Amino acid sequence: MVKEIKESSKGYKFMIGILTVVLCFSFLTGMALAKPVKTYNEYVASLPAGYQPVPRACFEQAKKEGKLNILIWAEWWPAELFENYSEQFGIDVVQDHYSSYDEVITKFKLYPKAEYDLVIGMGLSGFGRMVGLNQIQKLNSNWVPNVTKYTADSVKKDWRRLGFAEYGIVYCAYFSGYAYNPKYVDDARIPSMAVLLEPNAKYKGRVTLVDDMFEVIGDALIYLGYPVNSTDEKQLMEAKKLLMKLKPHVMAFDTWPKRLLFEEEAWVAMTWMGDAWNMHADLPNLKAALPLEGSTIAYDPIGLPPSSTHPAAAHLFLNYIFRPDANVILTETVGHSPVNTAVPELLSSEELKKWPGAVLSKVSNLNRYQFLNSDSYTGKGLELRTEIWEELKR
Amino acid sequence: MAAVSVKDKKKTINVSSSRLPVYIGPITGWIVIFVFVPLGVVLYFSFLRAGLFGEIINIFTFENYKTAFQIKYAQIFLRSFQLACEANILCILIGYPLAYWIARYGGRWKTRLMSLVIRPSWTCYLIRLYAFKTIVGRTGLLNSFLLSIKLISAPLEILFTPTAVLIGLVYTWLPFMILPLYASLEGLNPRLLEAAEDLGATPFQTFIKVTLPLTKGGLIAGSILVFIPSLGDWLVPHVLGGRRVLMAGSLVAYHFMEVGNIPVGASLAVSLSTIVILALYILIKVGGKGALERIV
């Protein structure tokens, strides 16, 4: 009996020992990833060479604010990023999620005082509409020096041309295209949008389109050789004709067709290249194609709503995620093309480096990929697109 | 004895009247705040104009109703009406025999059998729909089973069709048909059935002339509980219809969310609510007091 108790006590000691080692290890690892900084000088000293600190005023105000309320699409950003930021600066990060940008716009329309400091993942059309509705405030560009330093010049130029340079920042670019199962799709036309948009008896009922009228109609317009934001009724009716011909072949309008692809119910799915990369993690056979004739390209911006009560913490966060070491964690999770010029060479996955559209500088004929703008989602453009979409779904 | 009884009754009535606001105040307040105020807001929005980016402009207009009453939307409303009617009929066809069998022959198992009817509702509606998707999918359980027993040679195309939406509506709302039906069948006096039999009625005649009229209240109550939510359902066509089967509820959501035109969405929602109120009125008129009692 005594011997049994002694043996059992030895077992406990052994378990406690292992637990202590594991706890110490995780504590030390955490420390290594994000060492807490209390003063501005500590913060500046903690930065790797080349990384830009925010100005002292921003840092000190952010420390006083102590909180950051983020409204973000789904749970697609790595938790590690928020945890490291929170641990390093002692700022509490609270996340709220939405499933579609329309939800955010409606929320701010009905309740403009909603207390969020950052809105992430709205896409270009959502962001454009928010700016148009005064739901996004101007940024203090002096408070985000990493963004200024690392953002690609071509992106800065586009961002200025789109009229959003003063509002928000871009953290990634993404292209629409399609994902396909090579077991069933061996079309010689790959990578052309014809695989997706031209009805093919072989794939009848195996095609999915994203549930987004601007993307679907926009891609149809580009495929036909027209501008993505066309408001020309004749061109739009031609796009409608193409989509109506495709309608019997469409299985579903699904923006995240992972399950359908996984169960091999869908063989070709319209999607964004980053999303395809994400699905590829669980479906190793899945392939993606970036159409040669072009498709839509979008930047994913981040902005501060006017109701933000922790603006300095928000700027500090934006500057933090633009550190190349933090940005690489983000890119490897979301899969979209980083706009941070230092990131592509830091990517650890060779496969990601070769993934269609994953590295902006490797995309040939970048001018074939077109941005959606307010011509599509306001006035006549919206009216005609709504009419087409309703008929497509009726 | 009689005098005491009258006194007590009087006292009770007095107490009830004086405390009436206390008793019904909270529930009335709840209904006003959470039902009438939001409906009022939606009604108000439906008469306003939307700006270039979908912002609401305080200019009174009937334009939204002109848009809502277009033929293309009438088709979608009719389809929703048809699907809701079909779902209701199927729920009656499945629910009535089931409720009848449990009430009549359930014996000491009645409670357990009824608990089986409501047990699926313990799981979230959305999760059940996703589970259902796995069952009726092309490579799902149903097709695999039918293929394995060689009843079919190619998988049935059910998912993302109006049939899937119909099945989903029946699957979701069936318990709400069974419960009031069971309550009215359970309250049916068996002596009336015996009397009908003694007077020479066949089982069919007994059912048509005694059982059915006496359980009409449950039937109408069940129809109210199935038809009305089916008419405005958004989630079933969204999940099982693959967003290809547009119903009235989806149309409202589409205008609110994707088009970003809240006034037009509100006018469609008001039109849908009017249809629902009209349907409710007709059903209560037909079903009478019995129907209302079964719902409450």
XYZ file of C-alpha atoms in Angstrom:
690
model
C 0.000 0.000 0.000
C 2.754 2.448 1.047
C 4.716 1.477 -2.040
C 1.668 2.205 -4.231
C 1.229 5.653 -2.621
C 4.932 6.434 -3.130
C 4.729 5.370 -6.800
C 1.617 7.432 -7.329
C 3.279 10.431 -5.678
C 6.277 9.982 -8.017
C 3.858 10.000 -10.972
C 2.309 13.280 -9.805
C 5.741 14.877 -9.332
C 6.706 13.786 -12.826
C 3.520 15.287 -14.298
C 3.975 18.557 -12.364
C 7.590 18.699 -13.647
C 6.462 18.342 -17.272
C 3.736 20.924 -16.754
C 6.218 23.398 -15.273
C 8.606 22.917 -18.200
C 5.756 23.395 -20.710
C 4.497 26.524 -18.910
C 7.998 28.025 -18.686
C 8.599 27.261 -22.357
C 5.333 28.833 -23.508
C 5.967 31.852 -21.259
C 9.449 32.327 -22.659
C 8.228 31.838 -26.246
C 5.478 34.391 -25.683
C 8.029 36.779 -24.259
C 10.207 36.289 -27.278
C 7.344 37.039 -29.658
C 6.070 40.143 -27.924
C 8.073 41.686 -25.135
C 5.895 44.121 -23.179
C 6.972 47.739 -23.529
C 6.060 50.324 -20.923
C 7.766 53.490 -22.081
C 8.299 55.081 -25.472
C 12.053 54.564 -25.222
C 11.571 50.871 -24.488
C 9.270 50.652 -27.495
C 11.753 52.315 -29.846
C 14.570 50.151 -28.528
C 12.515 46.969 -29.040
C 12.081 47.565 -32.792
C 14.244 45.586 -35.222
C 16.488 47.689 -37.462
C 14.623 49.584 -40.155
C 11.218 49.368 -38.508
C 9.568 52.725 -37.875
C 8.105 53.713 -34.503
C 4.929 55.785 -34.182
C 5.517 59.297 -32.781
C 5.691 59.658 -29.000
C 2.306 61.466 -28.852
C 0.566 58.538 -30.544
C 2.254 55.962 -28.321
C 1.454 57.780 -25.083
C -2.155 58.471 -26.056
C -2.594 54.824 -27.094
C -1.257 53.662 -23.713
C -3.778 55.940 -21.983
C -6.632 54.684 -24.165
C -5.713 51.101 -23.279
C -8.338 49.507 -25.521
C -8.976 48.773 -29.178
C -12.380 47.742 -30.555
C -12.067 46.011 -33.903
C -14.860 45.116 -36.295
C -13.512 42.438 -38.611
C -14.896 40.100 -41.241
C -15.238 36.572 -39.748
C -12.294 35.115 -37.811
C -9.770 35.058 -40.589
C -6.888 37.011 -39.138
C -4.356 35.123 -37.025
C -5.150 35.437 -33.319
C -1.389 35.593 -32.726
C -1.279 39.072 -34.258
C -3.820 40.508 -31.817
C -2.299 38.671 -28.864
C 1.207 39.925 -29.634
C -0.014 43.499 -30.048
C -2.014 43.324 -26.857
C 0.869 41.809 -24.908
C 3.468 44.190 -26.245
C 1.549 47.412 -25.677
C -0.746 46.383 -22.815
C -3.764 47.346 -24.900
C -6.886 45.264 -24.637
C -8.114 44.129 -28.083
C -11.825 43.409 -28.401
C -13.001 41.839 -31.650
C -16.467 41.858 -33.123
C -17.258 40.068 -36.358
C -19.460 40.617 -39.369
C -20.243 38.361 -42.304
C -20.789 40.876 -45.082
C -19.819 44.512 -45.565
C -23.451 45.418 -46.152
C -24.012 44.455 -42.555
C -21.403 47.037 -41.441
C -22.790 49.781 -43.652
C -26.311 49.101 -42.399
C -25.052 49.064 -38.806
C -23.392 52.477 -39.140
C -26.330 53.861 -41.116
C -28.719 52.961 -38.355
C -26.333 53.610 -35.456
C -23.524 56.025 -36.416
C -22.168 56.072 -32.858
C -21.239 52.364 -32.854
C -18.001 52.283 -30.850
C -15.496 50.648 -33.166
C -11.968 51.902 -33.674
C -11.090 49.937 -36.794
C -13.107 48.279 -39.526
C -11.193 45.525 -41.330
C -11.941 43.431 -44.408
C -14.536 45.607 -46.135
C -13.058 45.220 -49.586
C -12.841 48.112 -51.976
C -16.547 48.437 -52.765
C -17.542 48.301 -49.109
C -14.865 50.788 -48.151
C -15.806 53.106 -51.022
C -19.417 53.092 -49.950
C -18.407 53.770 -46.348
C -16.274 56.728 -47.406
C -19.167 58.013 -49.525
C -21.449 57.781 -46.503
C -18.939 59.555 -44.205
C -18.579 56.368 -42.210
C -14.773 56.526 -42.384
C -12.646 59.345 -40.979
C -9.332 60.647 -42.269
C -6.161 59.019 -40.996
C -3.199 60.756 -39.415
C -0.547 59.582 -41.869
C 2.262 60.764 -39.563
C 1.166 58.154 -37.064
C 1.657 55.200 -39.439
C 5.291 55.522 -40.659
C 5.662 51.792 -41.410
C 2.706 52.005 -43.776
C 4.317 54.912 -45.614
C 7.669 53.151 -45.755
C 6.645 49.635 -46.794
C 3.559 50.087 -49.016
C 4.357 49.386 -52.687
C 4.489 52.519 -54.842
C 2.027 51.113 -57.391
C -0.479 50.561 -54.571
C 0.036 54.084 -53.221
C -0.563 55.447 -56.728
C -3.770 53.419 -57.185
C -4.947 54.378 -53.736
C -4.498 58.055 -54.553
C -6.221 57.616 -57.921
C -9.182 55.944 -56.226
C -9.443 58.985 -53.956
C -8.932 57.112 -50.708
C -5.349 58.148 -49.896
C -6.427 60.160 -46.874
C -8.772 57.476 -45.602
C -7.502 54.193 -44.324
C -4.659 51.987 -45.449
C -4.388 48.995 -47.758
C -2.901 45.834 -46.289
C -3.438 43.349 -49.122
C -4.545 43.024 -52.713
C -6.731 40.249 -54.012
C -7.825 38.991 -57.355
C -10.942 37.157 -58.364
C -10.496 33.989 -60.363
C -11.522 30.427 -59.809
C -10.573 27.315 -57.889
C -11.000 23.933 -59.509
C -10.655 20.252 -58.860
C -8.077 18.910 -61.367
C -9.576 15.421 -60.996
C -12.593 16.588 -63.011
C -11.438 19.786 -64.725
C -8.712 19.290 -67.320
C -9.780 22.090 -69.549
C -7.106 23.264 -71.949
C -8.485 26.809 -71.586
C -7.133 27.145 -68.029
C -6.362 29.851 -66.946
C -9.175 31.588 -68.821
C -12.442 32.837 -67.379
C -14.095 30.805 -70.158
C -13.774 27.724 -67.932
C -16.076 29.373 -65.449
C -18.333 31.599 -67.522
C -18.860 29.669 -70.748
C -21.499 26.968 -70.249
C -19.928 23.538 -70.548
C -22.101 20.429 -70.458
C -19.270 18.600 -68.686
C -19.571 20.837 -65.638
C -23.322 21.358 -65.595
C -24.486 21.793 -62.013
C -20.897 21.745 -60.728
C -20.163 25.450 -60.941
C -20.495 27.937 -58.106
C -20.349 31.717 -58.276
C -19.679 34.096 -55.417
C -22.785 35.678 -53.900
C -21.699 39.184 -54.866
C -23.346 40.897 -57.803
C -20.526 43.404 -58.372
C -17.872 40.674 -58.677
C -19.929 38.299 -60.835
C -21.213 40.954 -63.233
C -17.827 42.699 -63.152
C -15.972 39.535 -64.168
C -18.504 38.862 -66.917
C -17.919 42.394 -68.262
C -14.128 41.983 -68.189
C -14.414 38.605 -69.931
C -16.441 40.288 -72.686
C -13.761 42.965 -73.006
C -15.700 45.778 -71.323
C -14.772 47.984 -68.363
C -15.674 46.437 -65.018
C -17.602 49.549 -63.928
C -19.508 49.962 -67.167
C -22.829 51.776 -66.941
C -23.524 51.199 -70.619
C -26.843 49.358 -70.790
C -25.887 47.488 -73.974
C -22.673 46.134 -72.434
C -24.426 45.191 -69.221
C -27.211 43.417 -71.102
C -24.549 41.429 -72.944
C -23.071 40.415 -69.610
C -26.559 39.477 -68.457
C -27.039 37.305 -71.541
C -23.795 35.473 -70.788
C -24.767 34.927 -67.152
C -28.306 33.832 -68.005
C -26.830 31.231 -70.362
C -24.636 30.062 -67.509
C -27.484 30.019 -64.957
C -28.626 26.387 -65.528
C -25.041 25.266 -64.952
C -24.704 27.110 -61.654
C -25.175 24.953 -58.613
C -25.132 27.714 -55.994
C -24.090 31.241 -55.200
C -21.593 30.608 -52.467
C -18.851 32.970 -51.385
C -17.079 30.262 -49.382
C -17.606 27.028 -51.383
C -15.070 25.022 -49.399
C -17.509 22.335 -48.285
C -18.898 21.923 -51.805
C -15.388 21.572 -53.222
C -14.324 19.281 -50.418
C -17.260 16.933 -50.977
C -16.630 17.136 -54.730
C -20.131 18.465 -55.307
C -18.661 21.532 -57.024
C -15.761 21.233 -59.468
C -15.215 24.848 -60.494
C -15.819 27.689 -58.088
C -15.472 31.400 -58.583
C -13.457 32.707 -55.683
C -10.680 35.043 -54.643
C -7.142 33.759 -54.891
C -6.426 34.191 -51.172
C -9.586 32.293 -50.272
C -8.541 29.540 -52.675
C -5.189 29.391 -50.857
C -7.008 29.052 -47.559
C -9.159 26.225 -48.910
C -6.085 24.596 -50.365
C -4.736 24.133 -46.835
C -7.475 21.533 -46.260
C -7.876 20.408 -49.869
C -4.312 19.831 -51.093
C -5.496 18.820 -54.580
C -7.329 22.069 -55.160
C -5.853 24.371 -57.771
C -6.531 27.989 -58.574
C -6.359 30.026 -61.764
C -5.982 33.721 -62.309
C -7.712 34.453 -65.653
C -5.384 35.670 -68.373
C -7.943 38.052 -69.836
C -8.138 39.768 -66.462
C -10.593 39.874 -63.612
C -11.359 42.132 -60.697
C -8.610 43.218 -58.377
C -9.300 44.827 -55.054
C -7.403 46.188 -52.150
C -8.523 45.331 -48.697
C -8.438 48.523 -46.694
C -8.655 49.250 -43.009
C -10.316 52.406 -41.784
C -11.306 54.271 -38.662
C -14.985 55.111 -38.249
C -15.705 58.679 -37.007
C -17.123 57.185 -33.798
C -13.702 55.721 -32.847
C -12.945 56.383 -29.185
C -9.396 54.926 -29.255
C -7.839 56.483 -32.388
C -4.234 56.390 -31.151
C -4.455 52.677 -30.291
C -5.893 52.158 -33.788
C -2.961 53.987 -35.451
C -0.487 52.102 -33.290
C -2.090 48.840 -34.432
C -1.931 49.833 -38.110
C 1.727 50.692 -37.755
C 2.321 47.423 -35.884
C 0.772 45.208 -38.552
C 2.920 46.882 -41.180
C 6.101 45.688 -39.511
C 7.340 43.072 -42.016
C 7.646 40.393 -39.291
C 3.997 40.923 -38.252
C 2.789 41.362 -41.824
C 4.275 38.039 -42.896
C 2.217 36.254 -40.203
C -0.870 37.968 -41.582
C -0.082 37.151 -45.214
C 0.626 33.480 -44.551
C -2.778 33.172 -42.914
C -5.033 35.188 -45.220
C -3.242 34.154 -48.411
C -3.927 37.399 -50.288
C -1.119 39.285 -51.948
C 0.745 41.536 -49.495
C 1.247 45.164 -50.465
C 4.163 45.385 -48.036
C 7.278 45.315 -50.222
C 9.410 43.579 -47.575
C 7.061 40.615 -47.120
C 7.290 38.413 -50.278
C 10.901 37.422 -49.591
C 10.084 36.604 -45.965
C 7.312 34.128 -46.855
C 8.216 30.706 -45.536
C 6.033 28.725 -47.963
C 7.441 28.218 -51.444
C 4.009 27.059 -52.584
C 2.460 30.345 -51.483
C 5.102 32.287 -53.364
C 4.013 30.420 -56.532
C 0.248 30.599 -55.855
C -1.645 32.598 -58.548
C -1.849 36.241 -57.540
C -0.061 35.738 -54.223
C 2.851 38.024 -55.081
C 1.760 41.245 -56.709
C 5.037 41.885 -58.506
C 4.865 38.468 -60.216
C 1.423 39.019 -61.801
C 1.860 39.595 -65.503
C -0.201 42.266 -67.261
C -1.374 43.760 -63.996
C -3.299 46.442 -65.920
C -5.811 43.810 -67.090
C -7.099 43.477 -63.550
C -9.646 46.179 -62.823
C -10.905 47.894 -59.689
C -14.590 48.206 -58.892
C -15.630 51.753 -58.101
C -18.677 53.833 -57.272
C -19.901 53.710 -60.896
C -20.832 50.098 -60.173
C -22.445 50.544 -56.794
C -24.323 53.813 -57.202
C -26.877 55.318 -59.576
C -27.511 53.757 -62.977
C -24.716 51.202 -62.545
C -26.292 49.867 -59.365
C -29.786 49.942 -60.831
C -28.806 47.867 -63.871
C -26.717 45.456 -61.808
C -29.589 44.960 -59.364
C -31.930 44.190 -62.261
C -29.500 41.622 -63.716
C -28.845 40.010 -60.351
C -32.529 39.700 -59.487
C -33.236 38.083 -62.818
C -30.304 35.728 -62.383
C -31.653 34.584 -59.048
C -35.348 34.563 -59.898
C -72.193 29.226 1.064
C -73.645 30.927 -1.949
C -73.312 34.366 -0.338
C -69.616 33.751 0.451
C -69.007 32.610 -3.060
C -70.555 35.745 -4.616
C -68.590 37.967 -2.219
C -65.333 36.197 -3.092
C -66.064 36.508 -6.772
C -66.765 40.243 -6.421
C -63.569 40.706 -4.445
C -61.546 38.849 -7.060
C -62.954 40.961 -9.869
C -62.204 44.193 -8.003
C -58.639 43.189 -7.234
C -58.032 42.117 -10.811
C -59.372 45.350 -12.266
C -57.330 47.559 -9.994
C -54.156 45.636 -10.695
C -54.783 45.170 -14.386
C -52.039 47.614 -15.486
C -49.574 45.808 -13.200
C -50.441 42.444 -14.736
C -50.547 43.402 -18.375
C -48.236 46.423 -18.247
C -44.880 44.622 -18.682
C -46.057 42.380 -21.500
C -47.771 45.287 -23.246
C -44.606 47.358 -22.858
C -42.515 44.503 -24.234
C -44.795 44.118 -27.261
C -44.844 47.858 -27.911
C -41.043 48.228 -27.638
C -39.995 45.099 -29.470
C -42.815 44.647 -31.986
C -44.670 47.880 -32.700
C -41.765 50.332 -32.473
C -39.504 48.363 -34.916
C -42.497 47.885 -37.239
C -43.174 51.615 -37.003
C -39.534 52.392 -37.864
C -39.664 50.066 -40.880
C -42.942 51.655 -41.985
C -41.407 55.133 -41.641
C -38.283 54.157 -43.638
C -40.462 52.715 -46.386
C -41.716 56.230 -47.219
C -38.265 57.841 -47.370
C -35.819 58.238 -50.206
C -32.382 56.586 -50.546
C -29.381 58.690 -51.541
C -26.586 57.899 -53.978
C -24.733 55.630 -51.541
C -27.912 54.264 -49.969
C -28.062 56.866 -47.200
C -31.588 57.566 -45.970
C -32.873 61.005 -46.972
C -35.818 62.503 -45.092
C -37.950 63.183 -48.145
C -41.389 61.619 -48.225
C -42.093 59.456 -51.281
C -44.321 56.651 -52.562
C -41.669 55.594 -55.113
C -40.528 52.636 -52.984
C -44.003 51.128 -53.095
C -44.114 51.594 -56.853
C -40.888 49.559 -56.981
C -42.215 46.959 -54.525
C -45.385 46.403 -56.567
C -43.564 45.508 -59.782
C -44.539 42.278 -61.521
C -41.045 40.772 -61.014
C -41.446 41.038 -57.239
C -45.024 39.745 -57.401
C -43.593 36.569 -58.942
C -41.212 36.154 -56.012
C -44.007 36.805 -53.508
C -46.191 34.257 -55.325
C -43.425 31.684 -55.233
C -43.024 32.238 -51.473
C -46.782 31.941 -51.051
C -46.806 28.712 -53.054
C -43.888 27.214 -51.095
C -45.466 28.223 -47.774
C -48.793 26.635 -48.826
C -47.055 23.437 -49.957
C -45.040 23.275 -46.737
C -48.224 23.780 -44.741
C -50.100 21.041 -46.583
C -47.185 18.617 -46.200
C -46.944 19.424 -42.496
C -50.660 18.664 -42.114
C -50.356 15.421 -44.093
C -47.429 14.252 -41.972
C -48.342 15.903 -38.681
C -52.006 14.998 -38.409
C -51.645 11.188 -38.603
C -48.640 11.372 -36.294
C -50.418 13.521 -33.687
C -53.530 11.350 -34.041
C -51.556 8.158 -33.528
C -49.731 9.511 -30.473
C -52.926 10.918 -28.910
C -54.974 7.802 -29.584
C -52.514 4.928 -29.235
C -49.539 6.472 -27.432
C -50.703 5.253 -24.018
C -48.073 5.657 -21.337
C -45.501 6.533 -24.054
C -47.339 9.718 -25.063
C -45.040 12.117 -23.181
C -41.900 10.431 -24.408
C -43.146 10.364 -27.988
C -44.039 14.048 -27.835
C -40.644 14.840 -26.368
C -39.132 13.129 -29.437
C -41.138 15.517 -31.620
C -39.717 18.606 -29.924
C -36.226 17.279 -29.219
C -34.722 18.393 -32.584
C -35.630 21.967 -31.580
C -33.064 21.717 -28.794
C -30.382 22.067 -31.455
C -29.813 25.385 -33.223
C -31.941 25.846 -36.342
C -28.882 26.728 -38.456
C -26.917 23.643 -37.373
C -29.882 21.433 -38.223
C -30.063 22.979 -41.679
C -26.353 22.383 -42.265
C -26.752 18.793 -41.082
C -29.658 18.456 -43.461
C -27.462 19.738 -46.278
C -25.099 16.846 -45.629
C -27.982 14.382 -45.775
C -29.525 15.514 -49.086
C -26.315 16.500 -50.921
C -25.231 14.753 -54.096
C -22.724 12.690 -52.159
C -24.840 12.788 -49.003
C -26.301 10.038 -46.860
C -29.611 9.792 -48.708
C -28.065 9.417 -52.159
C -25.398 7.021 -50.887
C -28.075 4.843 -49.302
C -30.370 4.849 -52.339
C -27.430 4.098 -54.637
C -26.208 1.289 -52.403
C -29.587 -0.450 -52.461
C -29.697 0.184 -56.248
C -32.990 2.078 -56.047
C -31.481 4.839 -58.173
C -28.699 4.698 -60.743
C -27.556 8.318 -60.477
C -27.619 10.660 -57.463
C -30.809 12.682 -57.002
C -30.369 16.436 -57.481
C -32.161 17.752 -54.418
C -29.815 20.252 -52.822
C -30.072 23.890 -54.017
C -33.444 23.351 -55.691
C -36.950 24.555 -54.713
C -37.586 20.957 -53.586
C -34.756 21.242 -51.046
C -36.269 24.499 -49.784
C -39.681 22.829 -49.448
C -38.241 19.837 -47.599
C -36.260 22.208 -45.371
C -39.372 24.210 -44.509
C -41.306 21.055 -43.632
C -38.385 19.702 -41.606
C -38.059 22.968 -39.675
C -41.690 23.763 -38.977
C -43.272 20.296 -38.619
C -43.116 20.229 -34.776
C -45.100 23.477 -34.724
C -47.897 21.724 -36.596
C -47.829 18.577 -34.463
C -47.987 20.343 -31.087
C -51.342 22.199 -31.453
C -52.807 19.239 -33.342
C -51.824 16.893 -30.541
C -53.298 19.288 -27.956
C -56.657 19.392 -29.741
C -56.714 15.627 -30.410
C -55.815 14.956 -26.800
C -58.775 17.099 -25.678
C -61.190 15.190 -27.912
C -63.765 13.272 -25.877
C -63.488 9.561 -26.903
C -67.159 9.073 -26.032
C -68.088 11.187 -29.045
C -66.201 8.791 -31.284
C -67.882 5.814 -29.597
C -71.270 7.491 -30.068
C -70.561 7.996 -33.772
C -69.593 4.343 -34.079
C -72.745 3.257 -32.193
C -74.843 5.303 -34.578
C -73.362 3.363 -37.495
C -70.742 5.771 -38.798
C -67.774 4.240 -40.620
C -64.271 5.217 -39.330
C -63.923 7.568 -42.304
C -67.305 9.210 -41.604
C -66.384 9.526 -37.916
C -63.164 11.235 -38.880
C -64.768 13.641 -41.359
C -67.880 14.476 -39.308
C -66.571 14.330 -35.723
C -62.787 14.319 -35.347
C -61.896 16.846 -38.039
C -64.467 19.540 -37.092
C -63.602 19.218 -33.414
C -59.859 19.551 -34.049
C -60.236 22.400 -36.544
C -58.819 24.836 -33.972
C -55.575 22.839 -33.683
C -55.334 22.519 -37.438
C -55.689 26.260 -38.000
C -53.352 27.059 -35.096
C -50.744 24.717 -36.613
C -51.243 26.338 -39.999
C -50.659 29.786 -38.495
C -47.470 28.562 -36.840
C -46.198 26.927 -40.051
C -47.502 29.102 -42.875
C -46.492 32.509 -41.530
C -42.822 31.785 -40.708
C -42.492 29.799 -43.956
C -43.735 32.766 -45.974
C -41.038 35.090 -44.688
C -38.286 32.502 -44.201
C -34.850 33.652 -45.215
C -32.470 31.078 -43.785
C -33.884 27.926 -45.442
C -33.673 29.321 -49.017
C -30.281 30.780 -48.119
C -28.763 27.509 -46.886
C -30.690 24.838 -48.796
C -31.573 26.863 -51.884
C -27.936 27.790 -52.555
C -29.124 31.415 -52.772
C -30.616 30.521 -56.146
C -34.168 30.211 -54.835
C -35.222 33.750 -54.063
C -38.133 34.018 -51.603
C -39.826 37.120 -50.196
C -37.633 37.097 -47.061
C -34.450 36.789 -49.142
C -35.621 39.649 -51.353
C -36.042 41.936 -48.324
C -32.594 40.919 -47.008
C -31.046 41.463 -50.458
C -32.346 45.039 -50.699
C -31.371 45.840 -47.132
C -27.916 44.302 -47.285
C -26.525 43.931 -50.787
C -28.201 46.735 -52.726
C -28.040 48.917 -49.614
C -31.412 50.488 -50.363
C -33.124 50.401 -46.974
C -36.280 52.292 -48.064
C -37.039 49.819 -50.886
C -36.208 46.896 -48.525
C -38.550 48.429 -45.950
C -41.370 48.798 -48.466
C -40.964 45.135 -49.444
C -40.934 44.176 -45.748
C -44.125 46.189 -45.133
C -45.776 44.488 -48.124
C -44.746 41.086 -46.764
C -46.036 41.978 -43.289
C -49.359 43.081 -44.802
C -49.714 39.714 -46.526
C -48.868 37.947 -43.270
C -51.407 39.998 -41.283
C -54.047 39.324 -43.928
C -53.283 35.588 -43.858
C -53.407 35.629 -40.076
C -56.767 37.391 -40.118
C -58.241 34.877 -42.566
C -56.891 31.899 -40.640
C -58.227 33.217 -37.327
C -61.601 33.969 -38.948
C -61.769 30.406 -40.266
C -60.350 28.764 -37.168
C -62.248 30.884 -34.660
C -61.452 31.195 -30.980
C -60.187 27.592 -30.837
C -57.261 28.399 -33.118
C -56.151 31.346 -31.009
C -56.411 29.312 -27.804
C -54.187 26.578 -29.257
C -51.506 29.107 -30.209
C -51.564 30.919 -26.875
